[in-house]
PDB file of C-alpha atoms in Angstrom:
ATOM      1  CA  ASP A 212       0.034  -0.083   0.111  1.00 55.00           C
ATOM      2  CA  GLY A 213       1.788   3.100  -1.231  1.00 65.00           C
ATOM      3  CA  GLY A 214       1.786   6.629   0.417  1.00 93.00           C
ATOM      4  CA  ILE A 215       2.652   8.869   2.848  1.00 95.00           C
ATOM      5  CA  THR A 216       3.058   8.366   6.601  1.00 96.00           C
ATOM      6  CA  GLN A 217       3.520  11.408   8.855  1.00 97.00           C
ATOM      7  CA  SER A 218       4.026  10.248  12.599  1.00 95.00           C
ATOM      8  CA  PRO A 219       3.134  11.578  15.383  1.00 95.00           C
ATOM      9  CA  LYS A 220      -0.347  12.435  14.211  1.00 94.00           C
ATOM     10  CA  TYR A 221      -0.291  14.858  17.011  1.00 95.00           C
ATOM     11  CA  LEU A 222       2.288  16.002  19.416  1.00 94.00           C
ATOM     12  CA  PHE A 223       3.274  18.725  21.989  1.00 92.00           C
ATOM     13  CA  ARG A 224       6.277  21.069  23.119  1.00 89.00           C
ATOM     14  CA  LYS A 225       7.611  22.389  25.513  1.00 89.00           C
ATOM     15  CA  GLU A 226       8.884  26.011  25.359  1.00 85.00           C
ATOM     16  CA  GLY A 227      12.237  25.664  24.344  1.00 86.00           C
ATOM     17  CA  GLN A 228      12.111  21.989  23.551  1.00 90.00           C
ATOM     18  CA  ASN A 229      13.370  20.955  20.010  1.00 94.00           C
ATOM     19  CA  VAL A 230      10.921  18.268  18.194  1.00 95.00           C
ATOM     20  CA  THR A 231      11.501  16.382  15.354  1.00 96.00           C
ATOM     21  CA  LEU A 232       8.323  15.197  12.826  1.00 97.00           C
ATOM     22  CA  SER A 233       8.754  11.824  10.779  1.00 98.00           C
ATOM     23  CA  CYS A 234       7.547  11.246   6.734  1.00 98.00           C
ATOM     24  CA  GLU A 235       8.326   8.605   5.691  1.00 97.00           C
ATOM     25  CA  GLN A 236       7.083   7.457   1.668  1.00 97.00           C
ATOM     26  CA  ASN A 237       7.312   4.153  -0.100  1.00 96.00           C
ATOM     27  CA  LEU A 238       6.239   5.705  -3.726  1.00 94.00           C
ATOM     28  CA  ASN A 239       9.675   6.213  -5.020  1.00 93.00           C
ATOM     29  CA  HIS A 240       9.367   9.254  -5.194  1.00 93.00           C
ATOM     30  CA  ASP A 241      12.414  12.172  -5.608  1.00 91.00           C
ATOM     31  CA  ALA A 242      11.106  14.972  -4.504  1.00 90.00           C
ATOM     32  CA  MET A 243       9.767  16.189  -0.494  1.00 92.00           C
ATOM     33  CA  TYR A 244       8.315  18.880   0.912  1.00 92.00           C
ATOM     34  CA  TRP A 245       7.367  20.266   4.250  1.00 96.00           C
ATOM     35  CA  TYR A 246       4.226  22.421   4.465  1.00 95.00           C
ATOM     36  CA  ARG A 247       2.649  24.363   7.553  1.00 96.00           C
ATOM     37  CA  GLN A 248      -0.596  25.233   7.464  1.00 94.00           C
ATOM     38  CA  ASP A 249      -2.406  28.218   9.641  1.00 92.00           C
ATOM     39  CA  PRO A 250      -6.239  28.825   9.586  1.00 84.00           C
ATOM     40  CA  GLY A 251      -6.511  31.463   6.582  1.00 78.00           C
ATOM     41  CA  GLN A 252      -2.762  31.439   5.505  1.00 80.00           C
ATOM     42  CA  GLY A 253      -3.139  28.345   3.388  1.00 85.00           C
ATOM     43  CA  LEU A 254      -0.187  26.257   2.756  1.00 90.00           C
ATOM     44  CA  ARG A 255       3.439  27.360   3.480  1.00 92.00           C
ATOM     45  CA  LEU A 256       6.677  26.208   2.165  1.00 90.00           C
ATOM     46  CA  ILE A 257       9.459  25.331   4.936  1.00 95.00           C
ATOM     47  CA  TYR A 258      11.614  23.113   3.180  1.00 94.00           C
ATOM     48  CA  TYR A 259      12.112  21.193   0.096  1.00 90.00           C
ATOM     49  CA  SER A 260      14.527  18.456  -1.423  1.00 91.00           C
ATOM     50  CA  GLN A 261      14.626  17.333  -4.731  1.00 88.00           C
ATOM     51  CA  ILE A 262      17.190  14.619  -4.372  1.00 90.00           C
ATOM     52  CA  VAL A 263      19.011  12.744  -1.474  1.00 93.00           C
ATOM     53  CA  ASN A 264      21.493  15.194   0.379  1.00 94.00           C
ATOM     54  CA  ASP A 265      20.409  18.104  -0.786  1.00 92.00           C
ATOM     55  CA  PHE A 266      17.704  20.593   0.260  1.00 93.00           C
ATOM     56  CA  GLN A 267      16.614  24.061  -0.259  1.00 90.00           C
ATOM     57  CA  LYS A 268      14.964  26.665   2.161  1.00 92.00           C
ATOM     58  CA  GLY A 269      11.005  27.515   1.270  1.00 89.00           C
ATOM     59  CA  ASP A 270       9.384  30.871   2.316  1.00 88.00           C
ATOM     60  CA  ILE A 271       9.708  29.852   6.277  1.00 94.00           C
ATOM     61  CA  ALA A 272      12.551  28.309   7.220  1.00 96.00           C
ATOM     62  CA  GLU A 273      13.686  30.120  10.392  1.00 96.00           C
ATOM     63  CA  GLY A 274      13.462  28.025  13.185  1.00 96.00           C
ATOM     64  CA  TYR A 275      13.211  24.892  11.323  1.00 97.00           C
ATOM     65  CA  SER A 276      15.786  21.933   9.892  1.00 97.00           C
ATOM     66  CA  VAL A 277      15.778  19.186   7.787  1.00 98.00           C
ATOM     67  CA  SER A 278      17.621  16.202   6.488  1.00 97.00           C
ATOM     68  CA  ARG A 279      17.398  14.127   3.130  1.00 97.00           C
ATOM     69  CA  GLU A 280      19.894  11.110   4.056  1.00 97.00           C
ATOM     70  CA  LYS A 281      17.698   8.652   2.751  1.00 96.00           C
ATOM     71  CA  LYS A 282      15.042   8.992  -0.399  1.00 96.00           C
ATOM     72  CA  GLU A 283      12.398   7.743   1.409  1.00 97.00           C
ATOM     73  CA  SER A 284      12.647  10.111   4.939  1.00 98.00           C
ATOM     74  CA  PHE A 285      12.431  13.890   5.265  1.00 98.00           C
ATOM     75  CA  PRO A 286      12.406  14.507   8.712  1.00 98.00           C
ATOM     76  CA  LEU A 287      11.647  17.951  10.032  1.00 98.00           C
ATOM     77  CA  THR A 288      13.112  19.663  13.226  1.00 97.00           C
ATOM     78  CA  VAL A 289      11.218  22.126  14.780  1.00 96.00           C
ATOM     79  CA  THR A 290      13.694  24.140  16.739  1.00 94.00           C
ATOM     80  CA  SER A 291      13.781  26.461  19.989  1.00 89.00           C
ATOM     81  CA  ALA A 292      14.044  29.340  17.507  1.00 89.00           C
ATOM     82  CA  GLN A 293      11.107  28.799  15.799  1.00 89.00           C
ATOM     83  CA  LYS A 294       8.857  31.518  18.084  1.00 87.00           C
ATOM     84  CA  ASN A 295       5.295  30.384  16.913  1.00 90.00           C
ATOM     85  CA  PRO A 296       5.533  26.321  16.329  1.00 93.00           C
ATOM     86  CA  THR A 297       1.859  25.591  17.180  1.00 94.00           C
ATOM     87  CA  ALA A 298       0.197  24.532  13.691  1.00 95.00           C
ATOM     88  CA  PHE A 299      -0.727  21.959  11.384  1.00 95.00           C
ATOM     89  CA  TYR A 300       2.195  20.447   9.078  1.00 97.00           C
ATOM     90  CA  LEU A 301       2.265  18.716   6.117  1.00 96.00           C
ATOM     91  CA  CYS A 302       4.675  16.844   4.706  1.00 96.00           C
ATOM     92  CA  ALA A 303       4.354  15.652   0.391  1.00 93.00           C
ATOM     93  CA  SER A 304       6.228  14.197  -2.142  1.00 92.00           C
ATOM     94  CA  SER A 305       6.086  14.065  -6.106  1.00 89.00           C
ATOM     95  CA  ILE A 306       8.109  12.703  -9.059  1.00 86.00           C
ATOM     96  CA  GLY A 307      11.291  14.833  -9.666  1.00 72.00           C
ATOM     97  CA  GLY A 308      12.770  16.313 -12.508  1.00 63.00           C
ATOM     98  CA  THR A 309       8.985  17.008 -14.204  1.00 67.00           C
ATOM     99  CA  MET A 310       6.797  20.289 -13.532  1.00 67.00           C
ATOM    100  CA  ASN A 311       3.343  18.502 -14.859  1.00 74.00           C
ATOM    101  CA  THR A 312       3.234  15.918 -11.630  1.00 82.00           C
ATOM    102  CA  GLU A 313       1.019  16.238  -8.704  1.00 87.00           C
ATOM    103  CA  ALA A 314       2.212  16.187  -5.156  1.00 88.00           C
ATOM    104  CA  PHE A 315       1.041  13.456  -2.432  1.00 91.00           C
ATOM    105  CA  PHE A 316       0.538  14.338   1.248  1.00 94.00           C
ATOM    106  CA  GLY A 317       0.573  12.715   4.777  1.00 95.00           C
ATOM    107  CA  GLN A 318      -2.076  12.901   7.304  1.00 95.00           C
ATOM    108  CA  GLY A 319      -0.235  15.845   8.801  1.00 95.00           C
ATOM    109  CA  THR A 320       0.868  16.327  12.510  1.00 96.00           C
ATOM    110  CA  ARG A 321      -0.634  19.306  14.832  1.00 95.00           C
ATOM    111  CA  LEU A 322       2.043  20.378  16.743  1.00 95.00           C
ATOM    112  CA  THR A 323       0.916  22.170  20.118  1.00 94.00           C
ATOM    113  CA  VAL A 324       3.331  24.350  22.734  1.00 88.00           C
ATOM    114  CA  VAL A 325       2.231  23.456  25.820  1.00 86.00           C
TER     115      VAL A 325
ATOM    116  CA  ALA B 354       7.989  35.287  -7.832  1.00 77.00           C
ATOM    117  CA  GLN B 355       5.075  33.008  -7.940  1.00 86.00           C
ATOM    118  CA  SER B 356       1.760  33.175  -6.102  1.00 91.00           C
ATOM    119  CA  VAL B 357      -1.875  31.657  -6.578  1.00 94.00           C
ATOM    120  CA  ALA B 358      -4.615  34.034  -5.363  1.00 96.00           C
ATOM    121  CA  GLN B 359      -8.233  32.643  -3.995  1.00 96.00           C
ATOM    122  CA  PRO B 360     -10.419  35.795  -3.564  1.00 96.00           C
ATOM    123  CA  GLU B 361     -13.067  33.986  -1.372  1.00 96.00           C
ATOM    124  CA  ASP B 362     -12.602  32.457   1.990  1.00 95.00           C
ATOM    125  CA  GLN B 363     -16.079  30.525   1.989  1.00 97.00           C
ATOM    126  CA  VAL B 364     -18.299  29.642  -0.989  1.00 98.00           C
ATOM    127  CA  ASN B 365     -21.758  28.605  -0.164  1.00 98.00           C
ATOM    128  CA  VAL B 366     -23.680  27.160  -2.507  1.00 98.00           C
ATOM    129  CA  ALA B 367     -27.274  24.954  -2.246  1.00 98.00           C
ATOM    130  CA  GLU B 368     -27.100  21.448  -2.801  1.00 98.00           C
ATOM    131  CA  GLY B 369     -27.834  20.339  -6.420  1.00 97.00           C
ATOM    132  CA  ASN B 370     -26.428  23.950  -7.649  1.00 98.00           C
ATOM    133  CA  PRO B 371     -23.547  24.668  -9.608  1.00 98.00           C
ATOM    134  CA  LEU B 372     -20.625  25.605  -7.876  1.00 97.00           C
ATOM    135  CA  THR B 373     -17.281  27.574  -8.495  1.00 98.00           C
ATOM    136  CA  VAL B 374     -14.464  27.915  -6.840  1.00 98.00           C
ATOM    137  CA  LYS B 375     -12.121  31.088  -8.051  1.00 98.00           C
ATOM    138  CA  CYS B 376      -8.252  30.905  -8.640  1.00 98.00           C
ATOM    139  CA  THR B 377      -5.445  33.177 -10.198  1.00 98.00           C
ATOM    140  CA  TYR B 378      -2.023  32.812 -10.816  1.00 96.00           C
ATOM    141  CA  SER B 379       1.511  34.189 -11.492  1.00 94.00           C
ATOM    142  CA  VAL B 380       4.017  32.280 -12.839  1.00 89.00           C
ATOM    143  CA  SER B 381       7.091  32.537 -14.989  1.00 85.00           C
ATOM    144  CA  GLY B 382       7.143  30.176 -17.746  1.00 84.00           C
ATOM    145  CA  ASN B 383       4.265  28.169 -19.204  1.00 84.00           C
ATOM    146  CA  PRO B 384       1.613  27.239 -15.664  1.00 87.00           C
ATOM    147  CA  TYR B 385       1.396  24.188 -14.182  1.00 90.00           C
ATOM    148  CA  LEU B 386      -2.048  24.662 -12.195  1.00 94.00           C
ATOM    149  CA  PHE B 387      -3.790  21.917  -9.554  1.00 95.00           C
ATOM    150  CA  TRP B 388      -6.605  21.553  -7.300  1.00 97.00           C
ATOM    151  CA  TYR B 389      -6.677  19.784  -4.151  1.00 96.00           C
ATOM    152  CA  VAL B 390      -9.327  19.118  -1.223  1.00 97.00           C
ATOM    153  CA  GLN B 391      -9.065  18.844   2.572  1.00 95.00           C
ATOM    154  CA  TYR B 392     -10.920  17.349   5.018  1.00 92.00           C
ATOM    155  CA  PRO B 393     -11.203  18.106   9.055  1.00 87.00           C
ATOM    156  CA  ASN B 394      -7.464  17.541  10.361  1.00 83.00           C
ATOM    157  CA  ARG B 395      -6.913  15.421   7.031  1.00 87.00           C
ATOM    158  CA  GLY B 396      -4.230  15.701   3.955  1.00 89.00           C
ATOM    159  CA  LEU B 397      -4.920  17.076   1.271  1.00 92.00           C
ATOM    160  CA  GLN B 398      -5.789  14.936  -1.868  1.00 94.00           C
ATOM    161  CA  PHE B 399      -5.389  15.819  -6.087  1.00 94.00           C
ATOM    162  CA  LEU B 400      -8.234  16.470  -7.843  1.00 96.00           C
ATOM    163  CA  LEU B 401      -7.444  17.538 -11.206  1.00 96.00           C
ATOM    164  CA  LYS B 402      -4.303  19.789 -12.965  1.00 94.00           C
ATOM    165  CA  TYR B 403      -3.908  21.442 -16.187  1.00 94.00           C
ATOM    166  CA  ILE B 404      -0.602  20.999 -17.968  1.00 88.00           C
ATOM    167  CA  THR B 405      -1.256  21.954 -21.727  1.00 85.00           C
ATOM    168  CA  GLY B 406      -3.892  21.089 -24.453  1.00 86.00           C
ATOM    169  CA  ASP B 407      -7.524  21.484 -23.934  1.00 89.00           C
ATOM    170  CA  ASN B 408      -8.467  24.023 -21.365  1.00 92.00           C
ATOM    171  CA  LEU B 409     -11.534  22.174 -19.580  1.00 95.00           C
ATOM    172  CA  VAL B 410     -10.027  19.517 -17.477  1.00 96.00           C
ATOM    173  CA  LYS B 411     -12.051  17.320 -15.969  1.00 95.00           C
ATOM    174  CA  GLY B 412     -11.100  15.874 -12.653  1.00 94.00           C
ATOM    175  CA  SER B 413     -12.301  13.632  -9.385  1.00 91.00           C
ATOM    176  CA  TYR B 414     -15.855  13.507  -8.042  1.00 92.00           C
ATOM    177  CA  GLY B 415     -17.221  14.968 -10.346  1.00 95.00           C
ATOM    178  CA  PHE B 416     -15.042  18.433 -10.411  1.00 97.00           C
ATOM    179  CA  GLU B 417     -13.322  20.440 -13.361  1.00 97.00           C
ATOM    180  CA  ALA B 418     -11.868  23.334 -14.049  1.00 98.00           C
ATOM    181  CA  GLU B 419     -11.221  25.733 -16.847  1.00 96.00           C
ATOM    182  CA  PHE B 420      -7.962  27.625 -17.554  1.00 96.00           C
ATOM    183  CA  ASN B 421      -8.055  30.548 -19.012  1.00 96.00           C
ATOM    184  CA  LYS B 422      -4.695  32.158 -19.792  1.00 93.00           C
ATOM    185  CA  SER B 423      -5.569  35.605 -20.995  1.00 94.00           C
ATOM    186  CA  GLN B 424      -7.388  35.805 -17.395  1.00 96.00           C
ATOM    187  CA  THR B 425      -4.452  33.922 -15.922  1.00 96.00           C
ATOM    188  CA  SER B 426      -7.581  31.682 -13.755  1.00 97.00           C
ATOM    189  CA  PHE B 427      -8.081  28.344 -13.130  1.00 98.00           C
ATOM    190  CA  HIS B 428     -11.556  27.963 -11.762  1.00 98.00           C
ATOM    191  CA  LEU B 429     -13.111  25.128 -10.071  1.00 98.00           C
ATOM    192  CA  LYS B 430     -16.690  24.026 -11.560  1.00 98.00           C
ATOM    193  CA  LYS B 431     -19.334  21.292 -10.441  1.00 98.00           C
ATOM    194  CA  PRO B 432     -22.549  21.173 -12.377  1.00 97.00           C
ATOM    195  CA  SER B 433     -24.483  20.061  -9.352  1.00 97.00           C
ATOM    196  CA  ALA B 434     -23.159  20.621  -5.676  1.00 97.00           C
ATOM    197  CA  LEU B 435     -23.256  17.654  -3.386  1.00 97.00           C
ATOM    198  CA  VAL B 436     -23.201  18.242   0.649  1.00 96.00           C
ATOM    199  CA  SER B 437     -20.370  15.607   0.912  1.00 95.00           C
ATOM    200  CA  ASP B 438     -18.435  18.197  -1.214  1.00 96.00           C
ATOM    201  CA  SER B 439     -18.245  20.678   1.856  1.00 96.00           C
ATOM    202  CA  ALA B 440     -14.570  21.033   2.706  1.00 96.00           C
ATOM    203  CA  LEU B 441     -11.662  23.211   2.017  1.00 96.00           C
ATOM    204  CA  TYR B 442     -10.232  23.785  -1.617  1.00 97.00           C
ATOM    205  CA  PHE B 443      -6.599  24.792  -2.495  1.00 97.00           C
ATOM    206  CA  CYS B 444      -5.300  26.370  -6.111  1.00 97.00           C
ATOM    207  CA  ALA B 445      -1.761  25.812  -6.574  1.00 94.00           C
ATOM    208  CA  VAL B 446       0.892  26.368  -9.308  1.00 91.00           C
ATOM    209  CA  ARG B 447       3.832  24.545  -9.764  1.00 86.00           C
ATOM    210  CA  GLY B 448       7.037  26.570 -11.315  1.00 77.00           C
ATOM    211  CA  GLN B 449      10.842  27.155 -10.998  1.00 67.00           C
ATOM    212  CA  GLY B 450      12.138  27.839  -7.817  1.00 60.00           C
ATOM    213  CA  SER B 451      15.720  29.502  -6.567  1.00 59.00           C
ATOM    214  CA  GLY B 452      18.707  27.728  -7.857  1.00 58.00           C
ATOM    215  CA  GLY B 453      16.363  25.330 -11.155  1.00 59.00           C
ATOM    216  CA  TYR B 454      14.546  23.615  -8.000  1.00 65.00           C
ATOM    217  CA  GLN B 455      11.206  23.329  -9.133  1.00 70.00           C
ATOM    218  CA  LYS B 456       8.466  24.593  -6.113  1.00 75.00           C
ATOM    219  CA  VAL B 457       4.504  24.858  -5.548  1.00 82.00           C
ATOM    220  CA  THR B 458       3.039  27.474  -3.977  1.00 87.00           C
ATOM    221  CA  PHE B 459      -0.557  27.227  -3.001  1.00 91.00           C
ATOM    222  CA  GLY B 460      -3.586  29.306  -2.367  1.00 93.00           C
ATOM    223  CA  THR B 461      -4.652  30.479   0.887  1.00 93.00           C
ATOM    224  CA  GLY B 462      -7.824  28.242   0.604  1.00 95.00           C
ATOM    225  CA  THR B 463     -11.634  28.425  -0.200  1.00 97.00           C
ATOM    226  CA  LYS B 464     -13.829  26.773   2.624  1.00 96.00           C
ATOM    227  CA  LEU B 465     -16.767  25.323   0.491  1.00 97.00           C
ATOM    228  CA  GLN B 466     -20.114  24.977   2.285  1.00 97.00           C
ATOM    229  CA  VAL B 467     -22.853  22.704   0.379  1.00 97.00           C
ATOM    230  CA  ILE B 468     -26.478  23.578   2.312  1.00 97.00           C
ATOM    231  CA  PRO B 469     -28.928  20.678   2.138  1.00 95.00           C
TER     232      PRO B 469
END
């Protein structure tokens, strides 16, 4: 059963903590993305990766970090430098190298600061 | 820089009536346009896309979209709305980001409410 798996579904973070959100895909896609979703603001791109061991900052990368050591995995770390991390985080993937393919999304992780 | 605008935060339509969700875009080069739907606390699901060719694109669940190059629009339509169509709809454009990387930009979303 192919798809994208995000875990955990819900995550709580204390002030000053780093937390890591997992994203795994078995679609053999080259490109992977992380988006943040806030009410009324739609989806904003945090980081994206076209190939293993390479990634680019998106529009709101400050306070976040990523790695892409394996094709299947693209974890996102929300660092203590991110001052307002409470949001819904979505991971996506698509076939790389072409412009005409749609993205496949995970079910999301809802992060709350407590 | 590429961008997508969805001018309506919410669209209300009676069940059985036609619906339209508006989207305009800005991108360098040829536009690659997409519509997605999101149900509460879920990820986005792909509905349809425009790449080239016929300006009227048909997609999942009876939805279609009309590409208009001169107006830089890609409006989502359905001839007869169902209550189950109530959800959040996102328009997106794919283009070249920095360093030649592809980048997908989403609109802010339009909440569709179908009234029984």
